[in-house]
Amino acid sequence: MQTSAKYRAAEDLVIDIVVYTIMIIVMITTLYPFWNILAISLNDALDSIRGGIYLWPRKFTLNNYRVILSNPDIYHATLVSILRAVIGSITNVLSCLMVAYGISRKDYIFRKFISRVIVFTMYFSGGLIPTYLLMKNLHLVGTFWVYILPGMVSAFNIIVIRSYIDGLPQSLIESAKIDGASEYRILFQIIMPLCLPVLATVTLWVAVGQWNAWFDTFLYNSGKPELSTLQFELQKILQSVQSASTNPDFSASLTSSGRTVTPTAIRATMTIVATLPILFVYPFLQRYFIHGLTIGSIKE
């Protein structure tokens, strides 16, 4: 009996060692690229061309960050990016929640038809030119709302939220209807609080997408500096650095106020500047993320 217990204890120890070893390797593999980019962004631009920077900067400097943050358009563009991320996330989550609740109801006769139409839009779209013409005809080009209205509804997010709602007890809805609750009250006072995990997950997806978006700014608002976003301004800085050099890794590609930078250093610095705000938001949603992603996964 004691031998069997010792054998099980040794077996559990071996399993724990293997699991922890794999997790440590995965963690290092995931963290190292970001850490390496951080080291390059804090290293002298010309020295970075030599390579060999892995964990720590060889010649520490903040010049790369000064070049980016000295651009006066960066701060207003950051405010625009924050506004579109916040407003875009709220409108998308609320819209997708209402649609998902509607098509999750078994007594809705057009439930299957609308679900198929929504799935169809995931595989087929109008294309770039028809989309631009549509935005132009709707008078959204050159406005802030071109960032918000086209992304108010996402087919994938609707399906994820609907799958989560399908997993909730239907007796809750039936009891609420017996008590005289309206559909809006059922949705916002019963369904919505129970869906917080999946809603937090979807909010993170939408916020990251809105924060990282730059092509719609280039397409619709490139002539409107007051509507420029952070990612678009960073993209313009990178292009100006690259255009100043015949080779992306050639030294002294751009000199700004006596500070020499290269595309490699600017690209690494841009990555850090654009990523840090999302990293600060993620811990607040982390406790919901795994639960919402697992239970809200597609079942059909």
Coordinates of N, CA and C in Angstrom, one line a residue, residues 68-164:
I68 N 9.9 60.0 -31.5 CA 8.5 59.8 -31.7 C 7.6 60.7 -30.9
L69 N 7.9 60.9 -29.6 CA 7.1 61.7 -28.7 C 7.3 63.2 -28.9
S70 N 8.3 63.6 -29.7 CA 8.5 65.0 -30.0 C 7.6 65.5 -31.1
N71 N 6.9 64.5 -31.8 CA 5.9 64.8 -32.8 C 4.7 65.4 -32.1
P72 N 4.3 66.6 -32.4 CA 3.1 67.2 -31.7 C 1.8 66.6 -32.0
D73 N 1.8 65.9 -33.2 CA 0.5 65.3 -33.6 C 0.2 64.0 -32.9
I74 N 1.2 63.4 -32.2 CA 1.1 62.2 -31.6 C 0.0 62.2 -30.5
Y75 N 0.0 63.3 -29.7 CA -0.8 63.4 -28.5 C -2.3 63.5 -28.9
H76 N -2.6 64.3 -29.8 CA -4.0 64.4 -30.3 C -4.5 63.1 -30.9
A77 N -3.6 62.5 -31.7 CA -3.9 61.2 -32.4 C -4.1 60.2 -31.3
T78 N -3.4 60.2 -30.2 CA -3.6 59.2 -29.1 C -5.0 59.4 -28.5
L79 N -5.4 60.7 -28.3 CA -6.8 60.9 -27.8 C -7.8 60.4 -28.8
V80 N -7.7 60.6 -30.1 CA -8.6 60.1 -31.1 C -8.7 58.5 -31.0
S81 N -7.5 57.9 -30.9 CA -7.5 56.4 -30.8 C -8.2 55.9 -29.5
I82 N -8.0 56.6 -28.4 CA -8.7 56.3 -27.2 C -10.2 56.4 -27.3
L83 N -10.6 57.5 -27.9 CA -12.1 57.7 -28.1 C -12.7 56.6 -29.0
R84 N -12.0 56.3 -30.1 CA -12.6 55.3 -31.0 C -12.5 53.9 -30.4
A85 N -11.5 53.7 -29.5 CA -11.5 52.4 -28.9 C -12.6 52.2 -27.8
V86 N -12.8 53.3 -27.1 CA -13.9 53.2 -26.0 C -15.3 53.2 -26.6
I87 N -15.5 54.2 -27.5 CA -16.9 54.3 -28.1 C -17.1 53.1 -29.0
G88 N -16.1 52.7 -29.8 CA -16.3 51.6 -30.7 C -16.6 50.3 -29.9
S89 N -15.9 50.1 -28.8 CA -16.1 48.9 -28.0 C -17.5 48.8 -27.4
I90 N -17.9 50.0 -26.8 CA -19.3 50.0 -26.2 C -20.4 49.8 -27.2
T91 N -20.3 50.5 -28.4 CA -21.4 50.3 -29.4 C -21.4 48.9 -30.0
N92 N -20.2 48.4 -30.2 CA -20.1 47.0 -30.8 C -20.7 46.0 -29.9
V93 N -20.3 46.1 -28.6 CA -20.7 45.0 -27.6 C -22.2 45.1 -27.4
L94 N -22.8 46.3 -27.3 CA -24.2 46.5 -27.1 C -25.0 46.0 -28.3
S95 N -24.5 46.4 -29.5 CA -25.2 46.0 -30.7 C -25.2 44.5 -30.9
C96 N -24.0 43.9 -30.7 CA -23.9 42.4 -30.9 C -24.7 41.7 -29.8
L97 N -24.8 42.2 -28.6 CA -25.6 41.6 -27.5 C -27.0 41.6 -27.9
M98 N -27.6 42.7 -28.4 CA -29.0 42.8 -28.7 C -29.3 41.8 -29.9
V99 N -28.5 41.8 -30.9 CA -28.7 40.9 -32.0 C -28.6 39.4 -31.6
A100 N -27.6 39.1 -30.8 CA -27.4 37.8 -30.3 C -28.6 37.3 -29.4
Y101 N -29.1 38.2 -28.6 CA -30.2 37.8 -27.8 C -31.5 37.5 -28.7
G102 N -31.6 38.4 -29.7 CA -32.8 38.1 -30.6 C -32.8 36.8 -31.3
I103 N -31.6 36.4 -31.8 CA -31.5 35.2 -32.6 C -31.3 34.0 -31.7
S104 N -31.2 34.2 -30.4 CA -31.1 33.1 -29.5 C -32.4 32.6 -29.0
R105 N -33.5 33.5 -29.2 CA -34.8 33.1 -28.7 C -35.4 32.1 -29.6
K106 N -35.9 31.0 -29.0 CA -36.4 29.9 -29.8 C -37.8 30.2 -30.5
D107 N -38.5 31.2 -29.9 CA -39.8 31.6 -30.4 C -39.7 32.6 -31.5
Y108 N -38.5 33.0 -31.9 CA -38.3 34.0 -33.0 C -38.3 33.2 -34.3
I109 N -39.3 33.5 -35.2 CA -39.5 32.6 -36.4 C -38.4 32.8 -37.4
F110 N -37.8 34.0 -37.5 CA -36.7 34.3 -38.4 C -35.3 34.0 -37.9
R111 N -35.2 33.2 -36.8 CA -34.0 33.0 -36.1 C -33.0 32.3 -37.0
K112 N -33.3 31.2 -37.6 CA -32.4 30.5 -38.5 C -32.0 31.3 -39.7
F113 N -32.9 32.0 -40.3 CA -32.6 32.7 -41.5 C -31.6 33.8 -41.2
I114 N -31.9 34.6 -40.2 CA -31.0 35.7 -39.9 C -29.6 35.2 -39.4
S115 N -29.6 34.0 -38.8 CA -28.3 33.4 -38.4 C -27.5 33.1 -39.6
R116 N -28.1 32.5 -40.6 CA -27.4 32.1 -41.8 C -26.9 33.4 -42.6
V117 N -27.7 34.4 -42.6 CA -27.3 35.7 -43.2 C -26.1 36.3 -42.5
I118 N -26.1 36.2 -41.2 CA -25.0 36.7 -40.4 C -23.7 35.9 -40.7
V119 N -23.8 34.6 -40.8 CA -22.7 33.8 -41.1 C -22.2 34.0 -42.5
F120 N -23.1 34.3 -43.4 CA -22.7 34.5 -44.8 C -21.8 35.7 -44.9
T121 N -22.1 36.8 -44.1 CA -21.2 38.0 -44.2 C -19.8 37.7 -43.7
M122 N -19.6 36.6 -43.0 CA -18.2 36.3 -42.5 C -17.3 35.9 -43.6
Y123 N -17.9 35.3 -44.7 CA -17.1 34.8 -45.8 C -17.1 35.6 -47.0
F124 N -18.1 36.5 -47.2 CA -18.2 37.3 -48.4 C -18.4 38.8 -48.0
S125 N -17.7 39.7 -48.7 CA -17.9 41.1 -48.4 C -18.0 41.8 -49.8
G126 N -18.3 43.1 -49.7 CA -18.5 43.9 -50.9 C -17.2 44.3 -51.6
G127 N -16.1 44.2 -50.9 CA -14.8 44.6 -51.4 C -14.4 46.1 -51.0
L128 N -13.2 46.5 -51.3 CA -12.7 47.8 -50.9 C -13.4 48.9 -51.5
I129 N -13.5 48.9 -52.9 CA -14.1 50.0 -53.6 C -15.6 50.2 -53.3
P130 N -16.4 49.1 -53.3 CA -17.8 49.3 -53.0 C -18.0 49.8 -51.5
T131 N -17.1 49.4 -50.6 CA -17.2 49.8 -49.3 C -16.9 51.3 -49.1
Y132 N -15.9 51.8 -49.9 CA -15.5 53.2 -49.9 C -16.7 54.0 -50.4
L133 N -17.3 53.5 -51.5 CA -18.4 54.3 -52.2 C -19.6 54.3 -51.2
L134 N -19.8 53.3 -50.5 CA -20.9 53.2 -49.5 C -20.6 54.3 -48.4
M135 N -19.4 54.3 -47.9 CA -19.1 55.3 -46.8 C -19.2 56.7 -47.4
K136 N -18.9 56.9 -48.6 CA -19.0 58.2 -49.2 C -20.4 58.6 -49.4
N137 N -21.3 57.7 -49.8 CA -22.7 58.0 -50.0 C -23.4 58.2 -48.7
L138 N -22.9 57.6 -47.7 CA -23.5 57.8 -46.3 C -22.9 59.1 -45.6
H139 N -22.0 59.8 -46.3 CA -21.4 61.0 -45.8 C -20.6 60.8 -44.5
L140 N -20.0 59.6 -44.5 CA -19.1 59.3 -43.3 C -17.7 59.6 -43.6
V141 N -17.3 59.7 -44.9 CA -15.9 60.1 -45.2 C -15.5 61.4 -44.6
G142 N -14.4 61.5 -43.9 CA -14.0 62.8 -43.3 C -14.7 63.1 -42.0
T143 N -15.3 62.1 -41.4 CA -15.9 62.2 -40.1 C -15.4 61.2 -39.1
F144 N -15.6 61.5 -37.8 CA -15.1 60.5 -36.8 C -16.0 59.2 -36.8
W145 N -17.2 59.3 -37.2 CA -18.1 58.2 -37.1 C -17.8 57.1 -38.2
V146 N -16.9 57.4 -39.1 CA -16.5 56.3 -40.0 C -15.7 55.3 -39.3
Y147 N -15.2 55.6 -38.1 CA -14.5 54.6 -37.3 C -15.4 53.8 -36.5
I148 N -16.6 54.3 -36.2 CA -17.6 53.6 -35.3 C -18.7 52.8 -36.0
L149 N -19.4 53.5 -36.8 CA -20.6 52.9 -37.4 C -20.3 51.6 -38.2
P150 N -19.3 51.6 -39.1 CA -19.1 50.4 -39.9 C -18.8 49.1 -39.0
G151 N -18.2 49.4 -37.8 CA -17.9 48.3 -37.0 C -18.8 48.0 -35.8
M152 N -20.0 48.6 -35.9 CA -20.9 48.4 -34.8 C -21.4 47.0 -34.6
V153 N -21.4 46.2 -35.7 CA -21.9 44.8 -35.7 C -20.8 43.9 -36.3
S154 N -20.5 42.9 -35.5 CA -19.5 41.9 -36.0 C -20.2 40.5 -36.0
A155 N -20.1 39.8 -37.1 CA -20.8 38.5 -37.2 C -20.2 37.5 -36.2
F156 N -18.9 37.5 -36.1 CA -18.2 36.6 -35.2 C -18.6 36.8 -33.8
N157 N -18.6 38.1 -33.4 CA -18.9 38.4 -32.0 C -20.4 38.1 -31.7
I158 N -21.2 38.2 -32.7 CA -22.6 37.9 -32.5 C -22.8 36.4 -32.2
I159 N -22.0 35.6 -33.0 CA -22.1 34.1 -32.8 C -21.6 33.7 -31.5
V160 N -20.5 34.3 -31.1 CA -19.9 34.0 -29.8 C -20.8 34.3 -28.6
I161 N -21.4 35.5 -28.6 CA -22.3 35.9 -27.6 C -23.6 35.1 -27.6
R162 N -24.1 34.7 -28.8 CA -25.3 33.9 -28.9 C -25.1 32.5 -28.3
S163 N -23.9 32.0 -28.6 CA -23.6 30.6 -28.0 C -23.5 30.7 -26.5
Y164 N -23.0 31.8 -26.0 CA -23.0 31.9 -24.5 C -24.4 32.0 -24.0

